[in-house]
Short mmCIF file of C-alpha atoms and ligand atoms in Angstrom, two decimals:
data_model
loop_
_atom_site.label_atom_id
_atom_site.label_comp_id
_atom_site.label_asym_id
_atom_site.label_seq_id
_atom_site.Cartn_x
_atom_site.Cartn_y
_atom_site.Cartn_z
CA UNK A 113 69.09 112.02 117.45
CA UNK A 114 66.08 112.00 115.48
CA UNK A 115 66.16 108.24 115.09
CA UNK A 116 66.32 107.77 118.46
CA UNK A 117 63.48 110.34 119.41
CA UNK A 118 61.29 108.28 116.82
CA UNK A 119 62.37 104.89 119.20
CA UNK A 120 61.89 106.42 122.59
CA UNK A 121 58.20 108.03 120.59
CA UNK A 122 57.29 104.19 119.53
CA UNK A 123 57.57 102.72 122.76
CA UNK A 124 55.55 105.97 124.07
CA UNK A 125 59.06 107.60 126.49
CA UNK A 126 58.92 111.14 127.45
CA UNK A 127 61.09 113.57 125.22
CA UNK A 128 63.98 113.47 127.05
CA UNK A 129 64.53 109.86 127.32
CA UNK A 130 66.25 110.42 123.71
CA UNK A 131 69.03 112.50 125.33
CA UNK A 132 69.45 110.66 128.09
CA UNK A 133 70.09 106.87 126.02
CA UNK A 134 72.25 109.08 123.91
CA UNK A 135 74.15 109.92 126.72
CA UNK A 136 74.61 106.29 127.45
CA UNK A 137 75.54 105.53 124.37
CA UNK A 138 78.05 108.09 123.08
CA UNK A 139 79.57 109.39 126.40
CA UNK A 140 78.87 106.86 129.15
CA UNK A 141 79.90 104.13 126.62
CA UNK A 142 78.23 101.47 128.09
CA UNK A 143 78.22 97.71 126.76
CA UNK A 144 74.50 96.54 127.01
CA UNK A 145 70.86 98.37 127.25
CA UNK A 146 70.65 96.75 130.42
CA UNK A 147 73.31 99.08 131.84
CA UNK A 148 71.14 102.29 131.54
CA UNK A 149 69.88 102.64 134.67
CA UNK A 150 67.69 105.78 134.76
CA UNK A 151 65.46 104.03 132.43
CA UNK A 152 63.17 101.69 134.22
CA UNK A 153 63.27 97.70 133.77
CA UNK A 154 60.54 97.58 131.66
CA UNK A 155 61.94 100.23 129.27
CA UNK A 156 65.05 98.40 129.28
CA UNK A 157 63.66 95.36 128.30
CA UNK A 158 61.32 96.94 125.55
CA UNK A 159 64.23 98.70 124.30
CA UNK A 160 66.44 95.28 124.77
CA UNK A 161 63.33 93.50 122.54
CA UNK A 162 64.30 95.12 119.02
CA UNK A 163 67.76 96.74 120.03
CA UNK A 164 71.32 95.92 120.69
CA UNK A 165 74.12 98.54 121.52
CA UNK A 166 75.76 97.37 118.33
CA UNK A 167 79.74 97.11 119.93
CA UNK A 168 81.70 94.27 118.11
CA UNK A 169 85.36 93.49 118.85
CA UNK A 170 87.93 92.91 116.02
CA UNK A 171 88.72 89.91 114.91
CA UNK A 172 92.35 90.32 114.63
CA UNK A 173 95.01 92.78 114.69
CA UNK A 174 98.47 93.19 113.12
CA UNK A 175 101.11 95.53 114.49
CA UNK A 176 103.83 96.93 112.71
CA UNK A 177 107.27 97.92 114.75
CA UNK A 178 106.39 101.86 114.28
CA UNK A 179 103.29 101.14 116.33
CA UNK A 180 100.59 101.28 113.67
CA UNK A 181 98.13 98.86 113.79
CA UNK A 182 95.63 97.35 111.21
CA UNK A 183 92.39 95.78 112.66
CA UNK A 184 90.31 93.71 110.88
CA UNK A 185 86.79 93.48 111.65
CA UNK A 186 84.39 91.45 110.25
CA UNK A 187 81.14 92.50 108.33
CA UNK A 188 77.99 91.78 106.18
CA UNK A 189 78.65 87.49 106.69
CA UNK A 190 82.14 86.74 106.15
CA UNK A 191 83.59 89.86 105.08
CA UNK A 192 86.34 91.36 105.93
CA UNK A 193 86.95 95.50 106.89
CA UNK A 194 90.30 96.89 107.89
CA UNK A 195 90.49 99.52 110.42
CA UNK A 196 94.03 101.16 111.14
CA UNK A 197 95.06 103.02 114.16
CA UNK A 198 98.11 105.33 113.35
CA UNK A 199 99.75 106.89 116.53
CA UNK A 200 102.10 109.66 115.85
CA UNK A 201 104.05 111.78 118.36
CA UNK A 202 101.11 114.21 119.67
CA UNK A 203 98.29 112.30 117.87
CA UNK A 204 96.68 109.10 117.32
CA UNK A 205 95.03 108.79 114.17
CA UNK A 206 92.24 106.24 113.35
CA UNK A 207 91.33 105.22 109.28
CA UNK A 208 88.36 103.47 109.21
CA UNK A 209 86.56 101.59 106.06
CA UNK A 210 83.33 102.92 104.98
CA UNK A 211 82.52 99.81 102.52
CA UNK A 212 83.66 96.43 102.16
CA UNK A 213 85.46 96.36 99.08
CA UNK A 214 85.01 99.26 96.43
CA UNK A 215 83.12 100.07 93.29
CA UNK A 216 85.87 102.73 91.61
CA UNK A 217 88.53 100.26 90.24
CA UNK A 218 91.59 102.18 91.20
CA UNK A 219 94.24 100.03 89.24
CA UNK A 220 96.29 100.84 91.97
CA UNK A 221 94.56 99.94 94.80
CA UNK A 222 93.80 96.17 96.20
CA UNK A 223 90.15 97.09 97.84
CA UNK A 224 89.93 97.51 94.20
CA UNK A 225 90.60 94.61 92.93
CA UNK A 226 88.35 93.13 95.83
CA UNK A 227 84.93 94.57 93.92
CA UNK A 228 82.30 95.98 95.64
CA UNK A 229 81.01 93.81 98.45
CA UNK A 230 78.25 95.92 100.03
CA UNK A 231 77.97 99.74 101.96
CA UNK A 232 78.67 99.48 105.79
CA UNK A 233 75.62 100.55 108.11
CA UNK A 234 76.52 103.99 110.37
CA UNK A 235 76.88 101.02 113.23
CA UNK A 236 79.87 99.44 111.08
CA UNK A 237 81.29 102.46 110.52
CA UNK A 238 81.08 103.73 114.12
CA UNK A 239 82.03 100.38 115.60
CA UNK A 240 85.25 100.56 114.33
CA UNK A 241 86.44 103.37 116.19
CA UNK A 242 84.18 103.11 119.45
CA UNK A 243 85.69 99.35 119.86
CA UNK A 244 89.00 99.82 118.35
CA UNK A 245 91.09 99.41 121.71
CA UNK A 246 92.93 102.62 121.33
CA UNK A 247 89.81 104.50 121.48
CA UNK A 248 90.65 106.65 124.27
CA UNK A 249 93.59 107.99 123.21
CA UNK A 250 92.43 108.64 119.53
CA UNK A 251 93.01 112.51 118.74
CA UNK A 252 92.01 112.31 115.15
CA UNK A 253 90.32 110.28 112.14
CA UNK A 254 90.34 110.16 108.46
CA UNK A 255 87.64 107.98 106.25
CA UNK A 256 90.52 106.57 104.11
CA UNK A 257 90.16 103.71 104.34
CA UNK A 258 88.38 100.43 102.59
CA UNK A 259 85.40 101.79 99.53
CA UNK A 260 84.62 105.12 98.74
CA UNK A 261 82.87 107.53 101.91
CA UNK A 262 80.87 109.20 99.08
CA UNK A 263 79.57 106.38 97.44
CA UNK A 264 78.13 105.30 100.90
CA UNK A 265 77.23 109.09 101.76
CA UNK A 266 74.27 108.53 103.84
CA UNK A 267 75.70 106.42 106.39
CA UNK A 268 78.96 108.47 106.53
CA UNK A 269 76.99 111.63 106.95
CA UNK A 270 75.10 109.83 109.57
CA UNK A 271 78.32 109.09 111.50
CA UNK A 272 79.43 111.96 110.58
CA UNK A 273 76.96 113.66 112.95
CA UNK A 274 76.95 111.28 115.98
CA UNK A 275 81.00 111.81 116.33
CA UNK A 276 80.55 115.55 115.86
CA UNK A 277 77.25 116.72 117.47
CA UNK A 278 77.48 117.68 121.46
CA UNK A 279 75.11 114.86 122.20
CA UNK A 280 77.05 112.63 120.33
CA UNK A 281 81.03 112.19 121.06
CA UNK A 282 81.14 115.76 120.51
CA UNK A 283 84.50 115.26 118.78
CA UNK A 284 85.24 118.79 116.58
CA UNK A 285 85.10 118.64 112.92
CA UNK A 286 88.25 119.83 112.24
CA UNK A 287 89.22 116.57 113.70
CA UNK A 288 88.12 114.93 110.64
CA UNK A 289 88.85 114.13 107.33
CA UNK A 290 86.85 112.90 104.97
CA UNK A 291 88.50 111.57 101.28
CA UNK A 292 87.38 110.71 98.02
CA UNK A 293 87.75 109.50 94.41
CA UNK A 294 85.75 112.83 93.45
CA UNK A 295 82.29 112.01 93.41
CA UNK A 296 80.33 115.19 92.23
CA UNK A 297 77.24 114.94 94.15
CA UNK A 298 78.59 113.13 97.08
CA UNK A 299 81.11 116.02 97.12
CA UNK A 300 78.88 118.74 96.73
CA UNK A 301 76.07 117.08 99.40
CA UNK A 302 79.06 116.15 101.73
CA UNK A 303 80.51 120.21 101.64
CA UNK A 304 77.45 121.28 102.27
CA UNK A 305 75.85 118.60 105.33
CA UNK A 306 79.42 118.33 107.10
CA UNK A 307 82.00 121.06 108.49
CA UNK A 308 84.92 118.36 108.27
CA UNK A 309 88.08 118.27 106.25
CA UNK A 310 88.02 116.74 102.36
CA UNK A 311 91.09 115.44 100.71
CA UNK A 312 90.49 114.58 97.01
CA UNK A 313 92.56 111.98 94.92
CA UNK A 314 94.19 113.44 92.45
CA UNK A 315 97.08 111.62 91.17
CA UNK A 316 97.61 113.49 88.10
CA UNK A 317 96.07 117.04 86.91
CA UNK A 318 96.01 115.55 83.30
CA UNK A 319 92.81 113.78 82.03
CA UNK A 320 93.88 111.39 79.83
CA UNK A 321 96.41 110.04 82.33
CA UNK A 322 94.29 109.95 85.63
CA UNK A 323 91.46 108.03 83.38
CA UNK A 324 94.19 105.12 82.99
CA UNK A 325 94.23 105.28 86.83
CA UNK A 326 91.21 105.83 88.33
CA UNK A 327 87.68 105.09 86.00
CA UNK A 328 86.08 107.19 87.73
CA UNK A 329 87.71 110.06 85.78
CA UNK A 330 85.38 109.86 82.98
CA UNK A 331 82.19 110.30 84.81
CA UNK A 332 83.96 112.82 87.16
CA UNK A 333 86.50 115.24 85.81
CA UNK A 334 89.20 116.74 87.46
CA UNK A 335 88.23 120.41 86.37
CA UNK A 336 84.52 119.33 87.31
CA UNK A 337 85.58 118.88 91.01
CA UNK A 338 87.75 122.29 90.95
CA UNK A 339 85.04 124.15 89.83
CA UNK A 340 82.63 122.88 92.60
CA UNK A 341 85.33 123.10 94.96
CA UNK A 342 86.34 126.96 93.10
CA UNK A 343 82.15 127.60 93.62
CA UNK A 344 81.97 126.58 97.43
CA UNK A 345 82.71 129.14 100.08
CA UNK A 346 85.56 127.23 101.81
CA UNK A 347 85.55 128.75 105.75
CA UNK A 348 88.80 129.22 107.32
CA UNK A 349 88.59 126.02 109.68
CA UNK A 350 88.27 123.45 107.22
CA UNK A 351 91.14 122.30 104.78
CA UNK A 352 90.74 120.89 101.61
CA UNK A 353 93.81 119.07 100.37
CA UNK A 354 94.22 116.57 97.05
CA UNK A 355 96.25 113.67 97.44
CA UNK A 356 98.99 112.70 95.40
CA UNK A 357 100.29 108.99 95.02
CA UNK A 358 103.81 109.46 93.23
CA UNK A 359 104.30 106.93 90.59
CA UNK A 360 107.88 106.86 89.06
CA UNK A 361 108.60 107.99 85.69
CA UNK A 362 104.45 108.67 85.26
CA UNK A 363 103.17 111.10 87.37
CA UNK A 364 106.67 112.71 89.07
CA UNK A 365 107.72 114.89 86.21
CA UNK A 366 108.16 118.80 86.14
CA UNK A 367 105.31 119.13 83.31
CA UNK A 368 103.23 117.58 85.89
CA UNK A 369 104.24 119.84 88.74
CA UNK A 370 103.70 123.19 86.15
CA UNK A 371 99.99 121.34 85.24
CA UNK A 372 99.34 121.24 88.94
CA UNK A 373 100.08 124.84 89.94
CA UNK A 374 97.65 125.76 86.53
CA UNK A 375 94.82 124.06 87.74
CA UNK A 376 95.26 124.44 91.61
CA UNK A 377 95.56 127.80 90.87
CA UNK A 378 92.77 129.70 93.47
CA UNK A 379 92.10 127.31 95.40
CA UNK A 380 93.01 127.41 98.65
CA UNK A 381 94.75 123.90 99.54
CA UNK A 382 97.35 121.62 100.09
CA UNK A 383 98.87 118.87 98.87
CA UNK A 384 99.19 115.71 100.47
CA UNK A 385 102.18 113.69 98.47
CA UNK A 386 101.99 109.93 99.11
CA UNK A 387 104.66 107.32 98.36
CA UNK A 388 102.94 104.21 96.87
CA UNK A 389 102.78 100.98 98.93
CA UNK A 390 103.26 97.80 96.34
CA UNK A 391 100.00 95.42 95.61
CA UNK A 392 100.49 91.72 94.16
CA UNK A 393 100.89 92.42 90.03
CA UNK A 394 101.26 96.24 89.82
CA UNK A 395 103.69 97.41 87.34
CA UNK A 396 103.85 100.55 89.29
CA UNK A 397 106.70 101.44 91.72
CA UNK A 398 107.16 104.67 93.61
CA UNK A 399 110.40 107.52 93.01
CA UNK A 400 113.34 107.34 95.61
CA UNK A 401 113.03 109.74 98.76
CA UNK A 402 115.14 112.64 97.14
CA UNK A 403 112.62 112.50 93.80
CA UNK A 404 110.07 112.91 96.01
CA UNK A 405 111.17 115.55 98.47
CA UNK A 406 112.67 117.32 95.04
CA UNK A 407 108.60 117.22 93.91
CA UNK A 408 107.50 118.31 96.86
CA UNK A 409 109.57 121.55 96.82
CA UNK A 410 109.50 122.51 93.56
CA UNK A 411 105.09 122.46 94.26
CA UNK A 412 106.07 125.16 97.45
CA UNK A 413 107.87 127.13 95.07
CA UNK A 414 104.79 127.44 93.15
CA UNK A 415 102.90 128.65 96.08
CA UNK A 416 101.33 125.11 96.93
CA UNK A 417 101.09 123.96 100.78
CA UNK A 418 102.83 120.61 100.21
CA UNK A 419 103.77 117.80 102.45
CA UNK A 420 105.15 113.96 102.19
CA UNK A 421 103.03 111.19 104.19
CA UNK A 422 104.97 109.36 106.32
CA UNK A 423 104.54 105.72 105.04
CA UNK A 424 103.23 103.75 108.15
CA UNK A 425 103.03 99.89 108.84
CA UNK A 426 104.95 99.28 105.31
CA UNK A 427 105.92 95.92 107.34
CA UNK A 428 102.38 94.70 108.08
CA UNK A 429 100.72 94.72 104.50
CA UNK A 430 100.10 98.86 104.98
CA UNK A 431 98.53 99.11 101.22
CA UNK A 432 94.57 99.03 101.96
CA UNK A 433 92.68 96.07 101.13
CA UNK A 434 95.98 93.69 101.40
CA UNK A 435 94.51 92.08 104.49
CA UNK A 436 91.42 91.59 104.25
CA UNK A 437 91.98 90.04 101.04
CA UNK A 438 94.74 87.41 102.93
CA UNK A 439 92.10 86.97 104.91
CA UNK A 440 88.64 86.32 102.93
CA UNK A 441 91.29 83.94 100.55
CA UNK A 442 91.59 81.86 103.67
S1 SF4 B 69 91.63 103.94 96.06
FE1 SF4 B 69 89.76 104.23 97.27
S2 SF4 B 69 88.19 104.68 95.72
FE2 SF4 B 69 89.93 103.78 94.59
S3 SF4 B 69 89.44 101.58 94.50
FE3 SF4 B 69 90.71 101.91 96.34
S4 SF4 B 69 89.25 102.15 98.01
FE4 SF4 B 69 88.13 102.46 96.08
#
C-alpha cells in the first residue's frame, strides 16, 4: 500500500486513488490498467506509461492422475519456476517458488543441484498464484516450493502482506505457511513481520548428521533455531511444525526418535513426516509405509503432534526442481 500511495503521490492523485487501484488489483482482478474505470483516461494512461498489471500465464502444466498439478512459469530470461497446485478433499493447496534455483545445497534436493539463479520480485511470487488457473478455488498456500522464502525475505514479506492485508486479497494468515532451511535472521524478522504458519526442516535433531544434509547446518544450528523459536511468544493461531524427510536406515531409527522428543521438548509443535521423492544420482531411498507409520507413532507416544504427508504427483516428477531442470536442459 505504501508503494502504491508513493505512485498515485508522483503522478499528483488524491489519497484515495491508492485504495481504489488496489481494489482493482487485488479484488476486482482485472487484466490491464486500462480496465480501471473510476480513474480518468489520462490517469490511466500516465499510470499505463511506467506500469503494467504484472499477470503472466504459465508456460506449461503437468497433471498427475491424483489431480495435482505442477506449473511451470517462466522467470528472470529463460528460467524456469515451478508452481504446484495440490487439491485435497476440502482444500486446494497452492506451493509456490520464491527463487529460481537455491543457494542452501540440500544434497537431497534437485533446486539444489540447480544453484542459485536469482530472488523472484513480490510480482513473481504473486503471479504464480493470482494466474495459476485454479485460483478461485485455492483454500490454502505454503512457500515450499523452488529456493529458500528467507533468503529472499523482503519480497516474501512483501507478498506476504498483499495476500493477507484487507486491502489486499485479504486471505487470513493462518492460511499460510511459510518454510525454511532455518535461517536465523530471516526466521527471527519473518516471526516477528508476519502472523503466518512456519515449518522448519529438520531432518535429523543430530548435528553432525543434518550438516552432511543440509550446509546450512553449520552457519545455523539446530539448537540455535529452538532457542529463537523457545524465546518467541508463539500465539495460539499460528503453528509451527519441523519437517521431517525419512531417509532409510539414516534418519528412521529409535535413537533418532528419543533425540527428537529431547530437543522438541517445550516447544509447542508438530511434526510434519515426509516420505522422500527420488532425484537423478541420490543414494538415498525412503523406509516402507509401515517404518514410517511405526516412526510416526512412536513420536505421539512421546507427546509430539505427528503426521505423514501424503506424497502427491509422485507420477509427474513431484520432487521440486525436477522440472524445471527437464526443462532449462532443453
Ligand atoms: S530443500 Fe529447499 S532450501 Fe534446500 S536446496 Fe532445496 S529448495 Fe533450497
Amino acid at each position: 500500500m505504501n508503494e502504491l500511495i508513493a505512485v498515485t503521490k508522483r503522478i499528483k492523485l488524491p489519497g484515495f486513488a491508492a485504495k481504489q487501484i488496489a481494489d482493482w488489483l487485488y479484488k476486482k482482478e482485472i487484466q490491464s490498467i486500462e480496465e480501471m474505470t473510476n480513474l480518468s483516461k489520462k490517469t490511466r494512461e500516465l499510470l499505463s506509461a511506467d506500469y503494467e498489471i504484472g499477470i503472466r500465464a504459465p508456460v506449461s502444466v503437468s497433471e498427475s492422475s491424483d489431480g495435482t498439478k505442477k506449473y511451470l512459469f517462466q522467470v528472470l530470461e529463460n528460467k524456469y519456476i515451478e508452481t504446484a497446485y495440490i487439491p485435497d478433499k476440502e482444500h486446494a493447496t497452492i506451493c509456490v517458488s520464491s527463487q529460481a534455483g537455491c543457494k542452501m545445497g540440500c544434497i537431497f534436493c534437485m533446486t539444489g543441484k540447480q544453484g542459485f539463479q536469482g530472488n523472484l520480485t513480490t510480482n513473481e511470487i504473486l503471479n504464480q498464484f493470482r494466474s495459476l488457473p485454479e485460483f478461485k478455488e485455492l483454500t490454502n498456500m505454503v512457500y515450499m516450493g523452488m529456493g529458500e522464502p528467507l533468503d529472499n525475505i523482503t519480497e516474501v514479506l512483501k507478498s506476504l502482506d498483499i495476500i493477507t492485508s484487507e486491502w489486499g486479497y485479504g486471505w487470513s494468515p493462518t492460511r499460510i505457511t511459510v518454510s525454511t532451511v532455518g535461517l536465523k535472521a530471516g526466521i527471527k524478522e519473518f516471526l516477528e513481520k508476519s502472523r503466518c504458519h512456519l515449518a522448519v526442516s529438520l531432518h535429523s535433531p543430530f548435528d553432525e548428521e543434518r550438516g552432511t544434509l543440509m550446509p546450512i547446518q553449520r552457519t545455523n544450528s539446530v539448537e540455535e533455531i529452538l532457542s529463537i523459536i523457545r524465546d518467541y511468544d508463539i500465539n495460539s493461531q499460528r503453528r509451527i511444525s519441523f519437517e521431517y524427510i525419512l531417509f532409510k536406515g539414516m534418519n528412521d531409527t529409535p535413537r533418532h526418535i528419543k533425540e527428537l522428543a529431547r530437543i522438541l521438548n517445550r516447544i509447542k509443535c508438530r511434526i510434519n513426516i515426509i516420505r522422500f521423492h527420488p532425484i537423478p544420482g541420490s543414494q538415498f531411498e525412503s523406509p516402507d509405509l509401515k517404518t514410517t507409520i511405526k516412526f510416526k507413532e512412536a513420536l505421539i507416544a512421546k507427546g509430539i503432534l505427528t503426521t505423514i504427508r501424503t506424497s502427491r504427483g509422485v507420477d509427474i516428477q513431484a520432487a521440486c526442481g525436477l522440472l524445471s531442470t527437464l526443462e532449462q536442459n532443453k
